[in-house]
Coordinates of C-alpha atoms and ligand atoms in Angstrom, one line a residue:
M3 CA 5.4 -31.3 -23.6
N4 CA 8.6 -30.1 -21.9
P5 CA 7.5 -29.4 -18.2
L6 CA 9.1 -26.0 -18.3
V7 CA 7.1 -25.0 -21.4
N8 CA 4.0 -26.4 -19.7
Q9 CA 4.7 -24.3 -16.6
L10 CA 5.4 -21.1 -18.7
Q11 CA 2.1 -21.5 -20.5
K12 CA 0.2 -21.9 -17.2
M13 CA 1.7 -18.6 -16.1
E14 CA 0.0 -16.6 -18.8
K15 CA -3.0 -14.5 -18.0
H16 CA -1.9 -13.1 -14.7
Q17 CA -0.8 -16.5 -13.3
S18 CA 2.9 -15.7 -12.7
I19 CA 4.4 -17.2 -9.6
F20 CA 4.3 -13.7 -8.0
E21 CA 0.7 -13.0 -9.0
S22 CA -0.5 -16.4 -7.8
A23 CA 1.1 -16.0 -4.4
L24 CA 0.0 -12.3 -4.1
R25 CA -3.7 -13.3 -4.4
Q26 CA -3.4 -15.3 -1.2
L27 CA -1.8 -12.4 0.8
P28 CA -4.1 -12.0 3.8
L29 CA -5.3 -8.4 4.4
P30 CA -6.2 -6.8 7.7
V31 CA -9.6 -5.1 8.2
C32 CA -10.5 -2.3 10.6
A33 CA -11.7 -3.7 13.9
V34 CA -15.3 -2.5 13.3
F35 CA -15.7 -4.9 10.3
G36 CA -15.0 -7.9 12.5
T37 CA -12.7 -10.7 11.2
P38 CA -10.8 -10.5 7.9
A39 CA -12.3 -13.9 6.9
A40 CA -15.9 -12.7 7.3
P41 CA -16.1 -8.9 7.3
Q42 CA -19.5 -7.5 8.4
A43 CA -21.3 -4.4 7.0
I44 CA -21.3 -1.4 9.3
S45 CA -23.8 1.4 9.9
F46 CA -22.9 5.1 10.1
S47 CA -24.0 8.0 12.3
K48 CA -23.3 11.8 12.1
S49 CA -20.1 13.0 13.7
S50 CA -19.6 16.5 15.2
R51 CA -17.7 17.6 12.1
I52 CA -19.3 19.9 9.5
L53 CA -17.5 20.8 6.3
S54 CA -17.7 24.1 4.7
T55 CA -15.9 25.7 1.7
R56 CA -15.6 29.3 0.3
D57 CA -18.6 28.7 -1.9
S58 CA -20.9 26.8 0.5
A59 CA -23.9 29.0 -0.2
G60 CA -23.6 28.5 -3.9
V61 CA -23.2 24.8 -3.4
A62 CA -26.3 24.6 -1.2
A63 CA -28.3 26.4 -3.9
S64 CA -27.0 24.1 -6.7
F65 CA -27.0 20.8 -4.8
P66 CA -30.2 21.2 -2.6
N67 CA -31.1 17.5 -2.2
S68 CA -27.6 16.4 -1.2
V69 CA -26.9 19.3 1.1
K70 CA -30.3 18.9 2.8
A71 CA -29.7 15.2 3.4
S72 CA -26.1 15.4 4.7
G73 CA -26.0 18.8 6.2
N74 CA -22.4 18.5 5.1
V75 CA -21.7 16.5 8.2
V76 CA -19.0 13.8 8.2
L77 CA -20.3 10.3 9.0
T78 CA -18.5 7.9 11.3
S79 CA -18.9 4.2 11.6
S80 CA -21.1 3.2 14.5
G81 CA -20.7 -0.6 14.7
T82 CA -22.0 -3.6 12.8
H83 CA -25.1 -3.0 10.9
P84 CA -28.2 -4.3 12.7
N85 CA -30.3 -4.6 9.6
R86 CA -28.3 -4.5 6.4
A87 CA -30.2 -4.0 3.1
Q88 CA -30.8 -7.0 0.8
G89 CA -31.6 -7.2 -2.9
K90 CA -29.6 -4.1 -4.0
R91 CA -28.1 -3.9 -7.4
V92 CA -24.8 -1.9 -7.2
A93 CA -22.7 -0.7 -10.2
V94 CA -19.0 0.0 -9.8
L95 CA -16.7 1.8 -12.2
F96 CA -13.1 3.2 -12.4
S97 CA -12.7 6.8 -13.6
G98 CA -9.5 8.7 -14.6
G99 CA -5.9 7.4 -14.5
P100 CA -5.3 3.9 -13.1
A101 CA -3.9 3.5 -9.6
A102 CA -2.7 0.4 -7.6
G103 CA -5.4 -1.1 -5.4
G104 CA -8.5 -0.4 -7.5
H105 CA -9.3 -4.1 -7.9
N106 CA -9.3 -4.4 -4.1
V107 CA -11.9 -1.7 -3.8
V108 CA -14.2 -3.9 -6.0
C109 CA -13.3 -7.0 -3.9
G110 CA -14.2 -5.1 -0.7
I111 CA -17.6 -4.0 -2.1
K112 CA -18.4 -7.5 -3.3
H113 CA -17.5 -9.1 0.0
I114 CA -19.6 -6.7 2.0
L115 CA -22.6 -6.9 -0.3
G116 CA -22.5 -10.6 0.2
K117 CA -24.9 -13.1 -1.4
G118 CA -28.0 -11.0 -0.9
N119 CA -27.0 -8.2 -3.3
T120 CA -25.6 -8.0 -6.8
L121 CA -22.5 -6.2 -7.9
L122 CA -22.3 -5.0 -11.5
G123 CA -19.1 -3.9 -13.2
V124 CA -19.2 -1.0 -15.7
K125 CA -16.8 -1.1 -18.7
P126 CA -15.0 1.2 -19.3
G127 CA -15.4 4.0 -16.8
P128 CA -18.1 6.8 -17.1
K129 CA -18.3 6.0 -20.8
G130 CA -19.5 2.5 -20.0
L131 CA -22.2 4.1 -17.8
L132 CA -23.4 6.2 -20.7
K133 CA -23.4 3.2 -23.0
G134 CA -25.0 0.9 -20.4
N135 CA -22.2 -1.6 -20.7
L136 CA -22.6 -3.6 -17.5
F137 CA -22.0 -7.2 -16.4
E138 CA -22.4 -9.2 -13.2
I139 CA -19.2 -9.6 -11.1
T140 CA -18.8 -13.2 -9.8
D141 CA -16.9 -14.6 -6.9
A142 CA -14.5 -16.1 -9.3
D143 CA -13.8 -12.6 -10.8
I144 CA -13.1 -11.4 -7.3
A145 CA -10.7 -14.2 -6.5
A146 CA -8.9 -13.6 -9.7
C147 CA -8.3 -9.8 -9.3
M148 CA -7.6 -9.7 -5.5
N149 CA -4.3 -7.8 -4.8
T150 CA -3.5 -7.4 -8.5
G151 CA -2.4 -4.0 -9.9
G152 CA -4.1 -1.9 -12.6
F153 CA -7.6 -1.3 -13.6
D154 CA -7.7 -3.9 -16.3
F155 CA -10.6 -5.9 -14.8
L156 CA -13.0 -3.0 -15.8
G157 CA -10.9 -0.5 -17.7
T158 CA -11.2 3.2 -17.2
D159 CA -11.7 6.5 -19.1
R160 CA -11.9 10.2 -18.5
T161 CA -15.4 11.0 -19.8
K162 CA -16.9 13.9 -17.9
I163 CA -20.7 13.6 -17.5
K164 CA -21.9 17.1 -18.1
T165 CA -24.6 17.5 -20.8
P166 CA -28.3 17.0 -20.2
E167 CA -28.2 14.2 -22.8
Q168 CA -25.5 12.4 -20.9
F169 CA -27.4 12.7 -17.6
Q170 CA -30.4 11.3 -19.3
Q171 CA -28.3 8.4 -20.7
V172 CA -27.1 7.6 -17.1
K173 CA -30.7 7.6 -15.9
E174 CA -31.7 5.2 -18.7
T175 CA -28.8 2.9 -17.8
C176 CA -30.0 2.9 -14.2
I177 CA -33.5 2.1 -15.2
K178 CA -32.5 -0.6 -17.7
H179 CA -30.2 -2.4 -15.3
Q180 CA -32.4 -1.7 -12.2
I181 CA -29.5 -0.1 -10.5
D182 CA -29.9 1.1 -6.9
A183 CA -26.4 2.5 -6.4
I184 CA -23.3 3.5 -8.2
V185 CA -19.7 3.5 -6.8
I186 CA -17.3 5.8 -8.7
I187 CA -13.6 5.1 -8.0
G188 CA -11.7 8.2 -9.0
G189 CA -9.7 11.3 -8.3
D190 CA -10.8 14.9 -7.7
D191 CA -12.6 15.3 -11.1
S192 CA -14.2 11.9 -10.8
N193 CA -15.5 12.6 -7.3
T194 CA -16.8 15.9 -8.6
N195 CA -18.7 13.8 -11.2
A196 CA -19.9 11.7 -8.3
A197 CA -21.2 14.8 -6.5
V198 CA -23.1 16.0 -9.6
L199 CA -24.5 12.6 -10.3
A200 CA -25.6 12.1 -6.7
E201 CA -27.6 15.3 -6.9
Y202 CA -29.1 14.5 -10.3
L203 CA -30.1 10.9 -9.3
F204 CA -31.2 11.8 -5.8
K205 CA -34.9 11.1 -6.5
G206 CA -37.3 10.5 -9.3
V207 CA -35.3 7.7 -11.1
K208 CA -37.4 4.7 -10.3
A209 CA -41.1 4.1 -10.7
D210 CA -41.8 4.7 -7.0
G211 CA -40.1 8.1 -7.2
S212 CA -36.9 7.0 -5.4
G213 CA -33.4 7.7 -6.6
V214 CA -30.1 6.0 -7.1
Q215 CA -27.3 6.3 -4.5
V216 CA -23.9 7.5 -5.5
I217 CA -20.7 6.9 -3.5
G218 CA -17.1 8.1 -4.4
V219 CA -13.9 6.3 -3.5
P220 CA -10.7 8.5 -3.4
K221 CA -8.1 7.3 -6.0
T222 CA -5.1 9.0 -7.7
I223 CA -1.4 8.4 -7.7
D224 CA -1.0 12.2 -7.7
G225 CA -2.0 12.3 -4.0
D226 CA -3.8 15.6 -4.6
L227 CA -7.2 14.3 -3.2
Q228 CA -6.6 14.9 0.5
V229 CA -8.9 16.4 3.2
D230 CA -6.6 17.0 6.2
D231 CA -7.0 14.1 8.8
L232 CA -10.2 13.0 7.1
L233 CA -8.4 11.8 4.0
P234 CA -4.6 11.6 4.6
I235 CA -3.9 10.3 1.1
S236 CA -5.7 8.8 -1.9
F237 CA -5.0 5.2 -2.8
G238 CA -2.3 4.4 -5.4
F239 CA 0.1 7.1 -4.2
E240 CA 2.1 4.8 -2.0
T241 CA 2.6 2.1 -4.7
A242 CA 3.5 4.6 -7.4
T243 CA 6.0 6.5 -5.2
K244 CA 7.6 3.3 -4.0
I245 CA 8.1 2.2 -7.6
Y246 CA 9.5 5.6 -8.6
S247 CA 11.7 5.7 -5.5
E248 CA 13.2 2.4 -6.4
L249 CA 14.1 3.6 -9.9
V250 CA 15.4 7.0 -8.7
G251 CA 17.5 5.2 -6.1
N252 CA 19.0 3.0 -8.8
I253 CA 19.7 6.1 -10.9
L254 CA 21.4 7.8 -8.0
Q255 CA 23.5 4.7 -7.5
D256 CA 24.5 5.0 -11.2
T257 CA 25.4 8.7 -11.0
R258 CA 27.9 8.0 -8.2
S259 CA 29.3 4.9 -10.0
S260 CA 29.7 6.4 -13.5
L261 CA 30.5 9.9 -12.2
K262 CA 29.6 11.7 -15.4
Y263 CA 25.8 12.4 -15.8
W264 CA 23.2 14.7 -14.4
H265 CA 19.9 12.9 -14.6
F266 CA 16.7 15.1 -14.9
V267 CA 13.8 12.9 -13.8
K268 CA 10.3 14.2 -14.3
L269 CA 7.8 12.5 -12.0
M270 CA 4.1 12.1 -12.6
G271 CA 1.6 14.2 -10.7
R272 CA -0.5 16.4 -12.9
S273 CA -0.6 19.4 -10.7
A274 CA 0.5 19.0 -7.1
S275 CA 4.1 18.0 -6.2
H276 CA 3.2 15.3 -3.6
V277 CA 4.8 12.5 -5.6
T278 CA 8.0 14.4 -6.2
L279 CA 8.2 15.4 -2.5
E280 CA 7.7 11.8 -1.4
V281 CA 10.3 10.5 -3.8
A282 CA 12.8 13.1 -2.6
L283 CA 12.2 12.1 1.0
Q284 CA 12.7 8.5 0.1
T285 CA 15.9 9.0 -2.0
K286 CA 17.5 12.4 -1.1
P287 CA 18.8 13.7 -4.5
A288 CA 20.9 16.8 -5.1
V289 CA 18.0 19.0 -6.5
T290 CA 14.3 18.7 -6.1
L291 CA 11.9 21.3 -7.5
I292 CA 8.6 21.7 -5.7
S293 CA 6.0 23.5 -7.8
E294 CA 4.1 25.0 -4.9
E295 CA 7.3 26.6 -3.5
I296 CA 8.1 28.1 -6.9
A297 CA 4.6 29.6 -7.1
E298 CA 4.7 30.9 -3.6
K299 CA 8.1 32.6 -4.1
K300 CA 6.9 33.8 -7.6
Q301 CA 10.1 32.3 -9.1
S302 CA 10.6 33.0 -12.8
L303 CA 11.8 30.3 -15.2
S304 CA 15.2 31.9 -15.4
S305 CA 15.6 32.0 -11.6
I306 CA 14.8 28.3 -11.4
I307 CA 17.4 27.6 -14.0
R308 CA 19.9 29.7 -12.1
Q309 CA 19.2 27.7 -8.9
I310 CA 19.8 24.4 -10.7
A311 CA 22.9 25.7 -12.4
D312 CA 24.4 27.0 -9.2
T313 CA 24.1 23.5 -7.6
V314 CA 25.7 21.9 -10.7
V315 CA 28.6 24.4 -10.6
A316 CA 29.1 24.1 -6.8
R317 CA 29.2 20.3 -7.1
A318 CA 31.5 20.4 -10.1
H319 CA 34.0 22.6 -8.2
K320 CA 34.1 19.8 -5.5
G321 CA 34.7 17.2 -8.2
M322 CA 31.2 16.0 -8.5
N323 CA 30.0 16.2 -12.1
H324 CA 26.9 14.2 -11.4
G325 CA 23.6 14.4 -9.7
V326 CA 19.9 14.0 -10.0
V327 CA 17.2 16.7 -10.4
L328 CA 13.6 15.8 -9.6
V329 CA 11.0 17.7 -11.6
P330 CA 7.3 17.6 -10.8
E331 CA 5.2 16.9 -13.9
G332 CA 3.0 19.9 -13.2
L333 CA 5.9 22.4 -12.8
I334 CA 5.2 24.4 -15.9
E335 CA 1.7 25.5 -14.7
F336 CA 3.2 26.9 -11.4
I337 CA 5.8 29.2 -12.9
P338 CA 4.1 32.6 -12.6
E339 CA 4.7 33.8 -16.2
M340 CA 3.8 30.3 -17.6
H341 CA 0.7 30.1 -15.4
A342 CA -0.5 33.5 -16.8
L343 CA 0.2 32.3 -20.4
I344 CA -1.6 28.9 -19.8
S345 CA -4.7 30.7 -18.3
E346 CA -4.9 33.0 -21.3
L347 CA -4.4 30.0 -23.7
N348 CA -7.2 28.0 -22.0
D349 CA -9.6 30.9 -22.5
V350 CA -8.5 31.7 -26.1
L351 CA -8.6 28.0 -27.1
A352 CA -12.1 27.5 -25.5
Q353 CA -13.5 30.7 -27.2
N354 CA -12.1 29.8 -30.7
A355 CA -12.4 26.1 -30.5
E356 CA -14.1 25.5 -33.9
E357 CA -12.0 27.9 -35.9
Y358 CA -8.9 26.6 -34.3
A359 CA -9.7 22.9 -34.9
A360 CA -10.2 23.6 -38.6
L361 CA -6.8 25.2 -39.1
D362 CA -3.7 23.5 -40.5
E363 CA -1.2 22.4 -37.8
T364 CA 1.4 24.8 -39.0
A365 CA -1.0 27.8 -38.8
K366 CA -2.1 27.1 -35.3
P367 CA 0.6 28.8 -33.2
L368 CA 0.4 32.1 -35.1
F369 CA -3.4 32.1 -35.0
I370 CA -3.3 31.8 -31.2
Q371 CA -0.4 34.2 -30.8
N372 CA -2.4 36.9 -32.5
K373 CA -5.2 36.5 -29.9
L374 CA -3.0 36.7 -26.8
S375 CA -1.8 39.8 -24.8
T376 CA 1.5 41.1 -26.0
E377 CA 3.3 39.7 -22.9
A378 CA 1.8 36.2 -23.3
A379 CA 2.4 36.2 -27.1
N380 CA 6.1 37.1 -26.6
L381 CA 6.6 34.4 -24.0
L382 CA 4.9 31.8 -26.3
A383 CA 7.2 32.9 -29.2
S384 CA 10.3 32.5 -27.0
L385 CA 9.6 28.9 -26.1
P386 CA 11.0 25.9 -28.1
D387 CA 8.6 24.3 -30.6
Y388 CA 8.4 21.1 -28.6
I389 CA 6.9 23.0 -25.7
V390 CA 4.6 25.2 -27.8
K391 CA 3.1 22.2 -29.5
M392 CA 2.1 20.6 -26.2
L393 CA 0.8 23.8 -24.7
L394 CA -1.6 24.1 -27.7
A395 CA -2.6 20.4 -27.6
E396 CA -6.2 19.4 -26.8
R397 CA -7.3 19.6 -23.1
D398 CA -8.7 16.5 -21.5
S399 CA -12.5 16.3 -21.0
H400 CA -12.2 18.0 -17.6
G401 CA -10.3 21.0 -19.2
N402 CA -6.9 20.0 -17.9
L403 CA -3.7 20.7 -19.8
Q404 CA -2.1 17.4 -20.6
V405 CA 1.1 18.1 -18.6
S406 CA 2.3 14.5 -18.9
L407 CA 2.9 15.2 -22.6
I408 CA 5.0 18.3 -22.0
P409 CA 8.8 17.6 -22.0
T410 CA 9.6 20.0 -19.2
E411 CA 12.7 18.0 -18.2
Q412 CA 14.1 18.7 -21.7
L413 CA 13.4 22.4 -21.4
L414 CA 15.2 22.5 -18.1
I415 CA 18.2 20.6 -19.5
D416 CA 18.6 22.9 -22.5
M417 CA 18.3 26.0 -20.4
T418 CA 20.5 24.8 -17.6
A419 CA 23.2 23.8 -20.1
R420 CA 23.3 27.3 -21.4
C421 CA 23.4 28.8 -17.9
V422 CA 26.2 26.5 -16.6
K423 CA 28.3 27.4 -19.6
E424 CA 27.8 31.1 -18.9
I425 CA 28.8 30.7 -15.2
D426 CA 31.9 28.5 -15.9
S427 CA 32.5 27.3 -19.4
R428 CA 35.1 24.6 -18.2
I429 CA 32.4 22.5 -16.6
S430 CA 31.3 19.4 -18.4
F431 CA 27.5 19.1 -18.1
S432 CA 26.3 15.7 -19.6
T433 CA 22.7 14.9 -19.1
Q434 CA 20.1 12.1 -19.3
S435 CA 16.4 12.7 -19.1
H436 CA 13.6 10.4 -17.8
F437 CA 9.9 10.6 -17.3
L438 CA 8.6 8.2 -14.6
G439 CA 4.9 8.1 -14.8
Y440 CA 3.0 5.3 -16.4
E441 CA 5.4 2.7 -15.0
G442 CA 4.2 3.5 -11.5
R443 CA 0.4 3.5 -11.8
C444 CA -0.4 -0.2 -12.3
G445 CA 2.2 -2.1 -10.2
A446 CA 0.8 -4.6 -7.7
P447 CA -0.4 -2.6 -4.7
T448 CA 1.9 -2.4 -1.7
L449 CA 0.4 -3.9 1.5
F450 CA -0.5 -0.3 2.5
D451 CA -2.5 0.2 -0.7
A452 CA -3.9 -3.3 -0.8
A453 CA -5.2 -3.1 2.8
Y454 CA -6.3 0.5 2.5
T455 CA -8.3 -0.1 -0.7
Y456 CA -9.9 -3.3 0.5
N457 CA -11.1 -1.4 3.6
L458 CA -12.3 1.5 1.4
G459 CA -14.3 -1.1 -0.6
L460 CA -15.8 -2.5 2.6
T461 CA -16.7 1.1 3.6
A462 CA -18.2 2.1 0.3
G463 CA -20.3 -1.1 0.2
S464 CA -21.5 -0.4 3.8
L465 CA -22.5 3.1 3.0
I466 CA -24.7 1.8 0.2
L467 CA -26.3 -0.9 2.5
D468 CA -26.8 2.0 5.0
G469 CA -28.8 3.9 2.4
R470 CA -26.3 6.8 2.0
S471 CA -25.7 8.9 -1.1
G472 CA -23.4 11.8 -2.0
Y473 CA -20.5 10.7 0.2
M474 CA -16.9 9.7 -0.4
A475 CA -15.6 6.7 1.6
T476 CA -12.5 7.2 3.7
I477 CA -10.4 5.4 6.3
T478 CA -8.9 7.7 9.0
D479 CA -6.3 6.9 11.7
L480 CA -4.2 4.7 9.4
A481 CA -1.5 4.3 12.0
G482 CA -3.9 3.5 14.8
G483 CA -6.1 0.7 13.5
G484 CA -8.2 2.5 10.9
L485 CA -11.6 4.1 11.2
P486 CA -14.1 4.0 8.4
Q487 CA -15.8 7.4 7.8
A488 CA -17.7 9.2 5.0
I489 CA -17.1 12.7 3.7
P490 CA -20.1 14.6 2.3
L491 CA -19.0 15.4 -1.3
T492 CA -20.8 18.8 -1.3
G493 CA -18.6 19.8 1.6
L494 CA -15.6 19.7 -0.7
L495 CA -17.0 21.8 -3.7
N496 CA -15.7 25.2 -4.7
I497 CA -16.0 27.3 -7.8
E498 CA -13.1 27.0 -10.3
R499 CA -12.7 28.3 -13.9
R500 CA -12.6 25.4 -16.3
Q501 CA -12.5 25.7 -20.1
G502 CA -13.5 29.3 -19.9
K503 CA -16.5 28.7 -17.5
D504 CA -17.0 28.7 -13.7
E505 CA -17.8 25.3 -12.4
F506 CA -18.2 23.5 -9.0
V507 CA -15.2 21.2 -8.5
I508 CA -13.3 19.5 -5.8
E509 CA -10.1 21.5 -5.5
K510 CA -6.8 19.7 -5.9
A511 CA -4.9 19.5 -2.6
L512 CA -1.5 21.0 -3.2
V513 CA 1.7 20.6 -1.1
K514 CA 1.5 23.0 1.8
M515 CA 4.6 25.0 2.5
D516 CA 4.1 24.8 6.3
S517 CA 3.3 21.0 6.3
P518 CA 5.7 18.9 8.4
S519 CA 6.8 16.9 5.3
M520 CA 7.7 20.1 3.4
Q521 CA 9.4 21.6 6.4
Y522 CA 11.5 18.4 6.9
F523 CA 12.5 18.5 3.2
L524 CA 13.5 22.2 3.5
S525 CA 15.6 21.4 6.5
R526 CA 17.6 18.7 4.7
R527 CA 17.9 19.8 1.0
S528 CA 21.0 21.9 1.2
E529 CA 22.9 18.9 2.8
W530 CA 21.6 16.7 -0.1
A531 CA 22.8 19.3 -2.6
A532 CA 26.2 19.6 -1.2
D533 CA 27.1 15.9 -1.0
D534 CA 25.9 12.4 -2.1
L535 CA 23.7 11.5 0.9
F536 CA 21.2 9.5 -1.2
A537 CA 19.5 6.3 -0.1
S538 CA 18.0 3.5 -2.2
P539 CA 14.7 2.3 -0.7
G540 CA 14.8 -0.8 -2.9
P541 CA 12.0 -2.7 -4.5
R542 CA 8.7 -2.8 -2.7
Q543 CA 8.2 -5.9 -0.6
F544 CA 5.1 -8.0 0.0
W545 CA 6.3 -10.4 2.7
G546 CA 8.8 -9.8 5.5
P547 CA 9.7 -7.1 8.0
S548 CA 9.5 -4.0 5.8
I549 CA 6.0 -4.3 4.5
Y550 CA 4.1 -2.3 7.1
Q551 CA 5.2 1.1 5.8
Q552 CA 3.2 4.1 5.0
P553 CA 4.4 7.0 2.8
I554 CA 6.9 9.3 4.5
T555 CA 4.9 12.4 3.7
V556 CA 1.8 10.8 5.2
A557 CA 3.7 9.7 8.4
L558 CA 5.2 13.2 8.9
N559 CA 2.0 15.2 8.1
S560 CA -0.2 13.0 10.3
G561 CA 2.2 13.3 13.3
S562 CA 3.0 9.6 13.3
K563 CA 5.9 8.5 15.6
S564 CA 7.1 5.9 13.0
L565 CA 6.8 4.9 9.4
E566 CA 4.5 2.0 10.4
F567 CA 0.8 1.8 9.4
K568 CA -1.7 -0.2 11.3
I569 CA -5.1 -1.4 10.1
G570 CA -7.0 -3.8 12.3
Ligands
FBP26 P1 -5.9 10.8 -12.1 O1 -5.9 12.2 -11.5 O2 -7.1 10.6 -12.9 O3 -5.7 9.7 -11.1 O4 -4.7 10.7 -13.1 C1 -3.4 11.0 -12.7 C2 -2.4 10.9 -13.8 O5 -1.7 9.7 -13.6 C3 -1.5 12.1 -13.8 O6 -0.4 12.0 -12.9 C4 -1.1 12.3 -15.2 O7 -0.9 13.6 -15.6 C5 -2.4 11.8 -15.9 O8 -3.0 10.9 -15.1 C6 -2.0 11.2 -17.3 O9 -3.2 10.9 -17.9 P2 -3.4 9.9 -19.1 O10 -3.5 8.5 -18.5 O11 -4.8 10.3 -19.7 O12 -2.3 10.1 -20.0

């Protein structure tokens, strides 16, 4: 065989030159775990920090076992474990959208459990737990998935465990596979799932009356699972935003080269605008919309359009018929009139689910319109069909509107074009639209995400060996060496309306207007609008001088003096 053909075939199944080298990339560990070559399990003790939310009393009543055990007190690592457990059977699963670094969480858990315990993979996600689809993870599996992107080792799904039958199914899986602990790697909704399961499985699962431990690990590219300095960022955010920033940097370079297009780039991030803010800070485009600012200023859709059009016109008058507009994926839900419409739609769709599902597609908009208030019905009728269709589409199993399917960027382009024409009909406004979402979720993790997730895995595994349940693993002080800690999940729960019902959920952390990162953005954006001051951060690097970077928003918000992160 031609040696080149031979080499190419050997590179199939994740054996590219890049992937093979990346598996060998050494990862630092927090000092408390000892050496990277042989990390040691750690024990935890209560810190002085107690969490409380608006609905703490209701949470204590609904989650009595978890609250009684944790007192909602944050745990902090207290050195190498003197007497780590043996013989545990631990199940691990991914939940929700993929995010770079998930495989390293699994690797960290496996390494800390060591030979004396068993790690089982659940395929795919919570659905796999219901079906009892588990297999034993081997050392060879771990070596193969170390530092690789995606969740393909186990797969993932968005099943919400909520009915009594589903809880019973989980219990049966635990009994059948003799599971002692479950690790759920997921975002806000998945960690809510973890809190609910921890309470349900707290006791009475095994023959001796004991329970099954449940630990959460904070994942989501959206960056909306944050708990001030206790959880500066969820994993996957850094890799996704670096990938988007490279692409936006390239587009900006094209705008100034071809001198004729406005590019509208919608960026993933279901609700909060953390991703968009980070990409703006990395690349400095002419216009960046931040949903939280729009909600706070109660900006209407027409005033947002006017704001974009004014920048287009001002730049055109200076001879710049080009630019980039960054649009957060979740924008539509933050525009006050759209927010009111979507809330009404959520309730109406939930209340009339059966009748609605039986209708012909063409009859659906009118059926819903007739059930809305006059204001909401008029607004729905004024929107283009491509938006109405997606507003009426099925919610995900957690009741979320599927914003990634709504072409907001196209709506903004169509409306801005009309507005620019009204202001100055001589201006040429040629556009391109993009949606950067799925291409950022599964790239190989940056060193920040690879190290962060491996240490989260070591922490989650240690919590299990320390007998804890109902906590989310976290690493604090990411620029000062890294400190493993554990956040009581019940300390994060609040009541929210979902699919027409009040439920306990972990709230999404939104961009705060007074945060240092937002303030820095506000101080620079008019300069970026007036001239081409963009920068291209380039592709993410895995070797060399620029690898020790943390996200700009995280560095600013945590008061770092530089962009550098330091674990170990
Ligand atoms: P998670 O919150 O589960 O991490 O998912 C985030 C996300 O990537 C959002 O940014 C996006 O809106 C959504 O997933 C898309 O979901 P799906 O993969 O189901 O299309």
